[in-house]
XYZ file of C-alpha atoms in Angstrom:
512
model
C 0.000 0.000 0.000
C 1.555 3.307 -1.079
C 1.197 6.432 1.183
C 1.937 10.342 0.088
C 3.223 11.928 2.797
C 5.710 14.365 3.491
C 9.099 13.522 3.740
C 9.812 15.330 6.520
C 6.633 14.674 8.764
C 6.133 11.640 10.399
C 2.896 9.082 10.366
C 0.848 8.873 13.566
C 2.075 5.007 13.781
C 5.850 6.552 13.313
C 5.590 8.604 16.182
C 3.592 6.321 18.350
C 6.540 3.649 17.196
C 9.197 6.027 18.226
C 8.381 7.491 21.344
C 10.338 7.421 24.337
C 9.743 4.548 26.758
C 8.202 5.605 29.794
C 7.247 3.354 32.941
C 3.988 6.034 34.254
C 2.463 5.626 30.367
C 3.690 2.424 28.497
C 4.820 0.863 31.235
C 1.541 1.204 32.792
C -0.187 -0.368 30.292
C 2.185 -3.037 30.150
C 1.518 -3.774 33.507
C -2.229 -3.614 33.188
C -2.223 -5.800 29.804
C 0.140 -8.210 31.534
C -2.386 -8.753 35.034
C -5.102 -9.491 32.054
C -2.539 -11.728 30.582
C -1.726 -13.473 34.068
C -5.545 -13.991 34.702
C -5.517 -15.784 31.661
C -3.042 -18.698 33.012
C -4.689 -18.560 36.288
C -8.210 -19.792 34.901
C -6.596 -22.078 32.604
C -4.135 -23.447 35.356
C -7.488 -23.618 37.378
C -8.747 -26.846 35.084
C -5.869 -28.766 36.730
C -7.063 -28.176 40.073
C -10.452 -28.586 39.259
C -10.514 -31.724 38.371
C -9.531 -33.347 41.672
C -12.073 -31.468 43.692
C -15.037 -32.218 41.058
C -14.048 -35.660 40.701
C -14.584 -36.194 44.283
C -17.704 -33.965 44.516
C -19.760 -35.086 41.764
C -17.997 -38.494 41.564
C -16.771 -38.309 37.547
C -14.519 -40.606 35.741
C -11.562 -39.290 34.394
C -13.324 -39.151 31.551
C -16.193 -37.190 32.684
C -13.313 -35.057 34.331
C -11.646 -34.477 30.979
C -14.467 -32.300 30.100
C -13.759 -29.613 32.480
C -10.328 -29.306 30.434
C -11.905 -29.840 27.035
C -14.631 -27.626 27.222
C -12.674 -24.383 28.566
C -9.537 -25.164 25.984
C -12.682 -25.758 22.843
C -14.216 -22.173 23.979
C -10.180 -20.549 23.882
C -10.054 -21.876 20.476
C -13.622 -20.483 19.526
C -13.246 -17.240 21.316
C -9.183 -16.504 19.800
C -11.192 -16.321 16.207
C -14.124 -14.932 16.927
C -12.827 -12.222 19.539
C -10.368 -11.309 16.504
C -13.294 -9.407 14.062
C -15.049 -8.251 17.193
C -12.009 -6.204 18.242
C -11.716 -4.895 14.837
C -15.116 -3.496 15.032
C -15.391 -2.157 18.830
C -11.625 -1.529 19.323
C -9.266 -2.977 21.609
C -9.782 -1.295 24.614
C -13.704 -2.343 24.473
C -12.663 -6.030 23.228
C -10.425 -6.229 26.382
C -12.542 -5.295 28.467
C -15.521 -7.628 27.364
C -13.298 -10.460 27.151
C -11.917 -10.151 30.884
C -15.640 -9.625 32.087
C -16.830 -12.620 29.934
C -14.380 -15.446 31.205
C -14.939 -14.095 34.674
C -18.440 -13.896 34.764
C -18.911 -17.421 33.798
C -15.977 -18.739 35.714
C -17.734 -17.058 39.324
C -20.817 -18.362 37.654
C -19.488 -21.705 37.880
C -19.134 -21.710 41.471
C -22.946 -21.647 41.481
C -23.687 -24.756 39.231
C -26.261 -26.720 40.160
C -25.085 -29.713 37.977
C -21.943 -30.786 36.399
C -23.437 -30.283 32.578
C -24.204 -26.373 33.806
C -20.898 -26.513 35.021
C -19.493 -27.412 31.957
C -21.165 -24.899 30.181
C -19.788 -22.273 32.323
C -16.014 -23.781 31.859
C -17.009 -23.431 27.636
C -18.012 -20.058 28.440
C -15.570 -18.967 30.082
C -13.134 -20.027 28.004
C -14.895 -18.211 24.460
C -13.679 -15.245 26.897
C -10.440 -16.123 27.931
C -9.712 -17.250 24.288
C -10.370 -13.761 23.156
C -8.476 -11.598 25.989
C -4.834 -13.430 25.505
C -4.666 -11.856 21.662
C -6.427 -9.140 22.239
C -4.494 -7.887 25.550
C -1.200 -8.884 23.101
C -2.393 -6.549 20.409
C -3.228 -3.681 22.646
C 0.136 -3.491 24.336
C 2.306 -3.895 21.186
C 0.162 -1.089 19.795
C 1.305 1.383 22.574
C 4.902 -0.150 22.913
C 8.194 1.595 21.050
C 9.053 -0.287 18.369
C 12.524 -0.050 20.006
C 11.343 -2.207 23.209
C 8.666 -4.174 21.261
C 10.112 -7.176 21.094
C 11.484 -7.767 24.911
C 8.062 -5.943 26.249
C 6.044 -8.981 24.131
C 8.795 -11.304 25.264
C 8.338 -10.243 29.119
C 4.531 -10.483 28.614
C 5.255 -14.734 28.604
C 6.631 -14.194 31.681
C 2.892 -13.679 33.172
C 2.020 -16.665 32.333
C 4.085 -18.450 34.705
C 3.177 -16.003 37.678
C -0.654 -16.408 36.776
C -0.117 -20.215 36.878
C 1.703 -20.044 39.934
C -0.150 -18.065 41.823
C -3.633 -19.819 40.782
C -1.756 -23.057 42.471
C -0.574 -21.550 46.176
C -3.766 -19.259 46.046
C -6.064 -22.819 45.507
C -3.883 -24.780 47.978
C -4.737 -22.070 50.925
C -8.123 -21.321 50.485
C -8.739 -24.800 50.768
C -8.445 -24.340 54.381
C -11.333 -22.225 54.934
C -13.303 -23.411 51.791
C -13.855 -25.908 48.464
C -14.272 -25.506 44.738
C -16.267 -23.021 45.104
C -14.038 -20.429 47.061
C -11.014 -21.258 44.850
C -13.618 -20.424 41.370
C -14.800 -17.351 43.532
C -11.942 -15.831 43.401
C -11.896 -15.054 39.851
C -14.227 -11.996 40.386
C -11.012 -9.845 40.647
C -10.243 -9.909 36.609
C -13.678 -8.016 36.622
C -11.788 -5.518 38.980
C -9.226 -4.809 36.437
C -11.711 -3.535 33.855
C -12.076 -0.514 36.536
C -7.864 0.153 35.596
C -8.439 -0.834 31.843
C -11.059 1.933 32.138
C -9.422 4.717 33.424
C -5.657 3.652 32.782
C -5.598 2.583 29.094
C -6.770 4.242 26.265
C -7.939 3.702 22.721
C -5.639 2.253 20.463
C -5.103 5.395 18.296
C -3.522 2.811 15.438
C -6.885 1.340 15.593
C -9.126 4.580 15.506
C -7.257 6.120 12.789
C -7.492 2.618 10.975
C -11.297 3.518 10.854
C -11.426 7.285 10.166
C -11.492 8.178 13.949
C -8.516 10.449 13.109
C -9.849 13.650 15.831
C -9.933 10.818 18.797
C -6.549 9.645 17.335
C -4.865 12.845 17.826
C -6.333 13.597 21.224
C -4.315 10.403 22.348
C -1.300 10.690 20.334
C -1.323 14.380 21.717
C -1.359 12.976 25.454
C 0.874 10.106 24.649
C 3.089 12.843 23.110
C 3.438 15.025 26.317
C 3.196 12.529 29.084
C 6.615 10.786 27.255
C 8.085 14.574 26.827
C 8.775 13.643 22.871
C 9.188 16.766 20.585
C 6.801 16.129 17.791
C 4.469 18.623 17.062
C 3.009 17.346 13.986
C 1.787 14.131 11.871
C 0.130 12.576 9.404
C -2.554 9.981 8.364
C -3.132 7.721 5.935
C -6.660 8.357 4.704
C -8.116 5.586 2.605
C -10.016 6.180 -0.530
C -13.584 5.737 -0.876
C -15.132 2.821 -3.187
C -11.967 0.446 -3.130
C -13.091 -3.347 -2.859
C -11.090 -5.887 -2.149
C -10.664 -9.472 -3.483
C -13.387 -10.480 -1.595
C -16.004 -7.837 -2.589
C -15.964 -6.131 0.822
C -15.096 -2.796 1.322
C -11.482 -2.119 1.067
C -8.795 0.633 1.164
C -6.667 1.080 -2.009
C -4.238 4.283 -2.682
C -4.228 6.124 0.622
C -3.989 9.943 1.000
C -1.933 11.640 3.744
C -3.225 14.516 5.604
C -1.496 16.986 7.766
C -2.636 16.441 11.730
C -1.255 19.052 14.271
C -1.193 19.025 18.093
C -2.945 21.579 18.202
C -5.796 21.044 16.130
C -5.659 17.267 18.517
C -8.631 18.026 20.209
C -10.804 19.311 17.352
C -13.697 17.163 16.878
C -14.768 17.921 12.886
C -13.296 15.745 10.205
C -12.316 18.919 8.595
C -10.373 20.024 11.773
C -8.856 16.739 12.082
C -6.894 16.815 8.389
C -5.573 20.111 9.610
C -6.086 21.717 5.854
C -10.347 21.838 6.122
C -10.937 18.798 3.991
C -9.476 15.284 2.449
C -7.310 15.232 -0.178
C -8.674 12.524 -3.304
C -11.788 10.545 -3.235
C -11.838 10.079 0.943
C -15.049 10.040 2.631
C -16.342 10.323 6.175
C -16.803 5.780 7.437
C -20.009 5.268 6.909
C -21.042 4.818 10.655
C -22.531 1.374 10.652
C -23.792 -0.412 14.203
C -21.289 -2.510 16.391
C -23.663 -5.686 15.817
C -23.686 -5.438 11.772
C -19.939 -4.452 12.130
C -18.921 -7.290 14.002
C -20.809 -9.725 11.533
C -19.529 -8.685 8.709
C -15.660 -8.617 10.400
C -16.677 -12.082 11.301
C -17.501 -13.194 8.049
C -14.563 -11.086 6.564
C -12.172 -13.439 8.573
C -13.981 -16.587 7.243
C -13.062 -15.743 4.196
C -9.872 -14.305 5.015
C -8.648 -17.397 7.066
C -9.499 -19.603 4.296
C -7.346 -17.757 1.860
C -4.377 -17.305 4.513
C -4.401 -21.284 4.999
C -3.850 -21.905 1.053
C -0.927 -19.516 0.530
C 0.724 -21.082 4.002
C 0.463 -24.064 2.044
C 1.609 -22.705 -1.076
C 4.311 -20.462 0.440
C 5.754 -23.541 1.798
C 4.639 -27.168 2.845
C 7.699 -27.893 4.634
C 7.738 -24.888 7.470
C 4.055 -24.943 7.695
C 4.191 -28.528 8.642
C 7.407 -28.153 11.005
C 5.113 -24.715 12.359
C 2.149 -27.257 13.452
C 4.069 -30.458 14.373
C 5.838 -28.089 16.740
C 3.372 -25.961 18.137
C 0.827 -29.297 18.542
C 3.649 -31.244 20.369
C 5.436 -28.838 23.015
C 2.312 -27.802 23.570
C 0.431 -30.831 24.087
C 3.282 -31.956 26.107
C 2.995 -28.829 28.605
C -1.032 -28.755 28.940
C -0.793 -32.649 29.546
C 1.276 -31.534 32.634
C -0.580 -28.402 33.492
C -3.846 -30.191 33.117
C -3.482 -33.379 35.171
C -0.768 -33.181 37.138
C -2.785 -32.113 40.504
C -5.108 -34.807 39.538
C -2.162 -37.690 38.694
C -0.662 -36.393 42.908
C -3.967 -37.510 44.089
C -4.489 -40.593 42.985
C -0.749 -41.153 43.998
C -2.046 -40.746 47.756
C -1.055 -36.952 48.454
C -3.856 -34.485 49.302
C -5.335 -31.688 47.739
C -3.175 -29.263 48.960
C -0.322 -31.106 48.517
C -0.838 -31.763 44.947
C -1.527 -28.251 44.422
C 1.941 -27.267 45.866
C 3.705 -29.410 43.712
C 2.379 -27.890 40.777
C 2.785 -24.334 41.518
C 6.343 -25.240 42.279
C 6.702 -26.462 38.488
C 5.085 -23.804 37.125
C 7.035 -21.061 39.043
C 10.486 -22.331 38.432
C 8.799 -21.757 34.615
C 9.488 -17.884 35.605
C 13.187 -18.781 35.685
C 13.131 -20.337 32.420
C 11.769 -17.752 30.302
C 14.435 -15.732 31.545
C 16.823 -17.992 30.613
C 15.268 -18.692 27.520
C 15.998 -14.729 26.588
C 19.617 -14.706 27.398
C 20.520 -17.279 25.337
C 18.583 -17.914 22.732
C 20.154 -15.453 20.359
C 23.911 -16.806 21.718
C 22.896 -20.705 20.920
C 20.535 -20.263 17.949
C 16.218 -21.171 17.518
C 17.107 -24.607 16.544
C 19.517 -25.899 18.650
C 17.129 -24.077 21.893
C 14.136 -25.452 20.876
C 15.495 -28.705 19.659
C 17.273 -30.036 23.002
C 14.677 -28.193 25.610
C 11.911 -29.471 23.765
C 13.737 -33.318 23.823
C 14.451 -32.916 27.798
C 11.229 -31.230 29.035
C 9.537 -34.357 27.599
C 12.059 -36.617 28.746
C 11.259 -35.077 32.433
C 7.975 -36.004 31.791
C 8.314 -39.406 31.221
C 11.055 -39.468 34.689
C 8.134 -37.673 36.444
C 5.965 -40.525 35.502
C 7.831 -43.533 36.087
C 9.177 -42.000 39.371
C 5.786 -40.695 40.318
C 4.610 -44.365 39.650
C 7.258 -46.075 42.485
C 6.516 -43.364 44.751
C 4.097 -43.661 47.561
C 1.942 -40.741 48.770
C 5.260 -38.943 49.529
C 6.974 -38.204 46.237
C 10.842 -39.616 46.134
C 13.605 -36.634 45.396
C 13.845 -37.774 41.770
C 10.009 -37.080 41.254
C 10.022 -33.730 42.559
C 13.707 -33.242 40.374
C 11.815 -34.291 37.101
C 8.662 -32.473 38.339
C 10.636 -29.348 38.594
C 13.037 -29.652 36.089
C 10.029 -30.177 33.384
C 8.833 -26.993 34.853
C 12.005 -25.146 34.313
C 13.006 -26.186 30.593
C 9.714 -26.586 29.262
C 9.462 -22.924 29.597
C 12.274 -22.613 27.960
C 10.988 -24.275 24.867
C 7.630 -22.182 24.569
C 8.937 -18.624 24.493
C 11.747 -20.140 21.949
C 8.972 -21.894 19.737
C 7.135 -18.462 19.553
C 10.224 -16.760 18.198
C 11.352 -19.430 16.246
C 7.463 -19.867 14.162
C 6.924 -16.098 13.645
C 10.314 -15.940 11.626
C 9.962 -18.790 9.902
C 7.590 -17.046 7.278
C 8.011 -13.881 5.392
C 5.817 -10.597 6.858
C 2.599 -11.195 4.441
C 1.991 -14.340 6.163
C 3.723 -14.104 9.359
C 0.267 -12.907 11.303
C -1.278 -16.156 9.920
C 1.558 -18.139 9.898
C 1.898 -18.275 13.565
C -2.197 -17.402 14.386
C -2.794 -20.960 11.910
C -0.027 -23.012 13.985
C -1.611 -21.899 17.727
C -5.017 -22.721 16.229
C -4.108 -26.546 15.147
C -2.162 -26.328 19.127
C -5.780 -25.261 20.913
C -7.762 -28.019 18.715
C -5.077 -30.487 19.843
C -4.831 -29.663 22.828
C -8.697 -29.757 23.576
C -9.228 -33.151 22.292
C -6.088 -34.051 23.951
C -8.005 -34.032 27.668
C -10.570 -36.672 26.504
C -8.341 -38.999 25.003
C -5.765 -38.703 27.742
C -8.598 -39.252 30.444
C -10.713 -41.700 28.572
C -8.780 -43.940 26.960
C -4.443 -43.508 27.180
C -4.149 -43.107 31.213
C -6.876 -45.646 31.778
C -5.498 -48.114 29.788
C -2.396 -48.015 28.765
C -1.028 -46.363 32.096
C 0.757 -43.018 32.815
C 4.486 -44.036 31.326
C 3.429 -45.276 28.027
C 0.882 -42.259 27.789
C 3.726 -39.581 28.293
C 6.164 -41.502 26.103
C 3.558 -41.595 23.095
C 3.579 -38.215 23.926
C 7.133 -37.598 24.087
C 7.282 -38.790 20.495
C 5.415 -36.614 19.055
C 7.986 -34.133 20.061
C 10.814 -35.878 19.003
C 9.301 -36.334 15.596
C 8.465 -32.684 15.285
C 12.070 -31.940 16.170
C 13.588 -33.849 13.938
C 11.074 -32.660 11.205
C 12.469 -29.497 11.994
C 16.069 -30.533 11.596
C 15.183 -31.829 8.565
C 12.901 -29.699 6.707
C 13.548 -25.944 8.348
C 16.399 -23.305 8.161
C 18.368 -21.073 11.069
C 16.609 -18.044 11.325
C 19.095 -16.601 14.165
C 20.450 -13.346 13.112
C 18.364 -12.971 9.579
C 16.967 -9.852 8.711
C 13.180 -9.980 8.590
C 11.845 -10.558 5.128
């Protein structure tokens, strides 16, 4: 898409891209995306736990357990593609907020059920929410970030997920004490708290209101972002789309975008005429048709039907090979981690420990996770993607299987080596993850490197939701816990070597 602007003045995403970091403005919403983000692991760490207490309370097989995993995970799936065209339509200070008041709603809600279906349908609920707020909450804070710090600030944002998932486990464990299920679901009210900061300490994307013509509402922000970083710009520009352009689709599109002159001080004009800072639009723009959110978000929705269709031929057609080393990767670590995340607390159990117990063990392996995503930045640009993702991915299911066959000749107090491979899967697996992220995104050129990675963690959430029934039902029942987390360890081991085989280094290439 080309843009006339003025060589010398900058667009509004330039200077929102090139502002000075500052802890009181970006940093604050970095801190307020990242709580949302943290919330996020604690209800999905909170299946784990769940399924203990349930089983006992309404007296489920592990299979009927495996549906308070399945239906949450099915609803993030659900909710990551739908949530998508709603937050182009509403924005993504709205979308965030509806998405953290959605999954908590229905996870409090669930402490009410009167039944285990109603409690199910809660779990599914819940999870259409969470599945929205986690890309969401990622595309409002890279929107605000420096493109200077984007990359670590993104990176750090992982490092949530560990806290979230750690704190879900010591926070379940003690209110146990004084309470049951209920209590520990209860507590998920306080995500509904945070829309109260997301209200009053984040604003509109401005990227996203000038994307729709919102360019007076842009500039008021940009203005504030502007002085509260102390940057000296003064004046910018927008890229105003022309009216009548279709795209390949037949829906309304932007072709041959005209740049108009914005100043400060006209920021906090409110006429479209104020906002171009010369009286009108240059070429054939027009006002946006103002349409209403519901017809908006349907046709976004459909949009990204047909959209996503498209994207997964030319993955295909770009390249076979890295789009089948992008899912075999993403399915496997992944499946490898939620199969520990998931039933762990309810594996300790049946081993003989007790709730709390259980739930202690498994914060401990998720919070040594902190530790690894640390590592995980320090030396993944020293070693290389390959050779980080390769061997971590190879040991963290390795530790698995130890954790299992220890686990297995333990009594109801684990042995050292249990808790060793317990925490040492912990440690490296979150290692892999952060690595994998990096690794996908720059596999593929930037046309398809949205969809690229968005396709590979959508074939990861499918897998990964079927994964509880079949482990429950059918693997763990049967064929025991070793063989189960062996079969699983092979899928990683054939992803990684599909990935030695078929994919390149991308370590210090230039972005394509």
């Amino acid at each position: 898409m080309s843009t006339a602007t003025s060589a010398s003045t900058p667009t509004a995403s330039e200077v929102v891209a090139n502002l000075p970091w500052r802890w009181r403005t970006q940093g604050a919403i970095f801190i307020i995306g990242g709580l949302g983000f943290m919330f996020d692991a604690w209800d999905v760490a909170l299946n784990g736990f769940l399924i203990p207490l349930l089983s006992d309370y309404w007296n489920l097989s592990v299979g009927q357990a495996a549906w308070i995993a399945t239906a949450n995970l099915i609803g993030m799936a659900l909710g990551a593609f739908i949530w998508g065209g709603i937050a182009d339509v509403i924005g993504r200070k709205k979308a965030f907020t509806l998405t953290l008041l959605v999954f908590s709603i229905f996870t409090v809600a669930g402490a009410f059920s009167p039944a285990f279906s109603w409690f199910i349908l809660f779990r599914f609920l819940a999870g259409f929410g969470l599945g929205g707020c986690i890309p969401v909450d990622y595309a409002l804070v890279g929107e605000f970030t420096p493109k200077k710090h984007r990359g670590r600030v993104l990176t750090a944002m992982d490092g949530w997920w560990p806290i979230g998932a750690s704190l879900c486990a010591f926070v379940s464990a003690t209110l146990l004490d004084v309470g049951d299920w209920r209590l520990i679901m209860l507590v998920m009210i306080v995500p509904a708290l945070l829309t109260v900061a997301v209200r009053f300490g984040i604003p509109e994307s401005p990227l996203y209101l000038a994307s729709v013509g919102r360019y007076a509402e842009a500039d008021a922000i940009i203005s504030r972002l502007v002085e509260r970083t102390g940057a000296e710009v003064t004046t910018w520009t927008h890229d105003v789309p022309t009216a009548g352009a279709t795209d390949a689709s037949g829906a309304s599109g932007t072709t041959a975008p005209q740049a108009t002159d914005t100043t400060a001080a006209r920021a906090t004009d409110t006429t479209a005429a104020q906002a171009t800072g010369t009286g009108d639009v240059t070429g054939a723009a027009q006002a946006p048709v103002k349409t209403s959110d519901s017809a908006g978000t349907v046709t976004s929705v459909n949009k990204q039907l047909r959209a996503a269709s498209g994207q997964l031929v030319q993955l295909w057609q770009y390249s076979a090979k890295t789009t089948l080393v992008s899912w075999s990767l993403f399915v496997s670590v992944l499946l490898v981690y939620y199969a520990a995340l998931t039933w762990l607390p309810g594996i300790l159990k049946k081993q003989g420990m007790g709730d709390q117990a259980a739930f202690m063990v498994t914060g401990s392996m998720t919070a040594v996770g902190i530790l690894g995503v640390i590592v995980s930045a320090l030396i993944v640009e020293r070693v290389g993607r390959k050779w980080v993702l390769g061997v971590t991915s190879i040991v963290s299911a390795l530790l698995l299987v130890g954790a299992a066959v220890f686990i297995e000749a333990s009594g109801s107090e684990l042995t050292f080596a249990a808790k060793a491979s317990i925490i040492g899967f912990g440690f490296v697996v979150q290692i892999a993850i952060p690595t994998l992220y990096t690794y996908v995104s720059e596999l593929y050129p930037t046309r398809l490197r949205g969809s690229g990675f968005g396709w590979a963690s959508a074939a990861s959430r499918i897998a990964t939701g079927i994964a509880p029934l079949v482990f429950g039902a059918f693997m763990w029942p049967v064929l025991g816990l070793t063989v189960t987390f062996i079969l699983t360890g092979l899928l990683v081991i054939v992803a990684v070597v599909l990935m030695g085989l078929l994919s390149r280094e991308t370590t210090g290439e230039a972005l394509d």
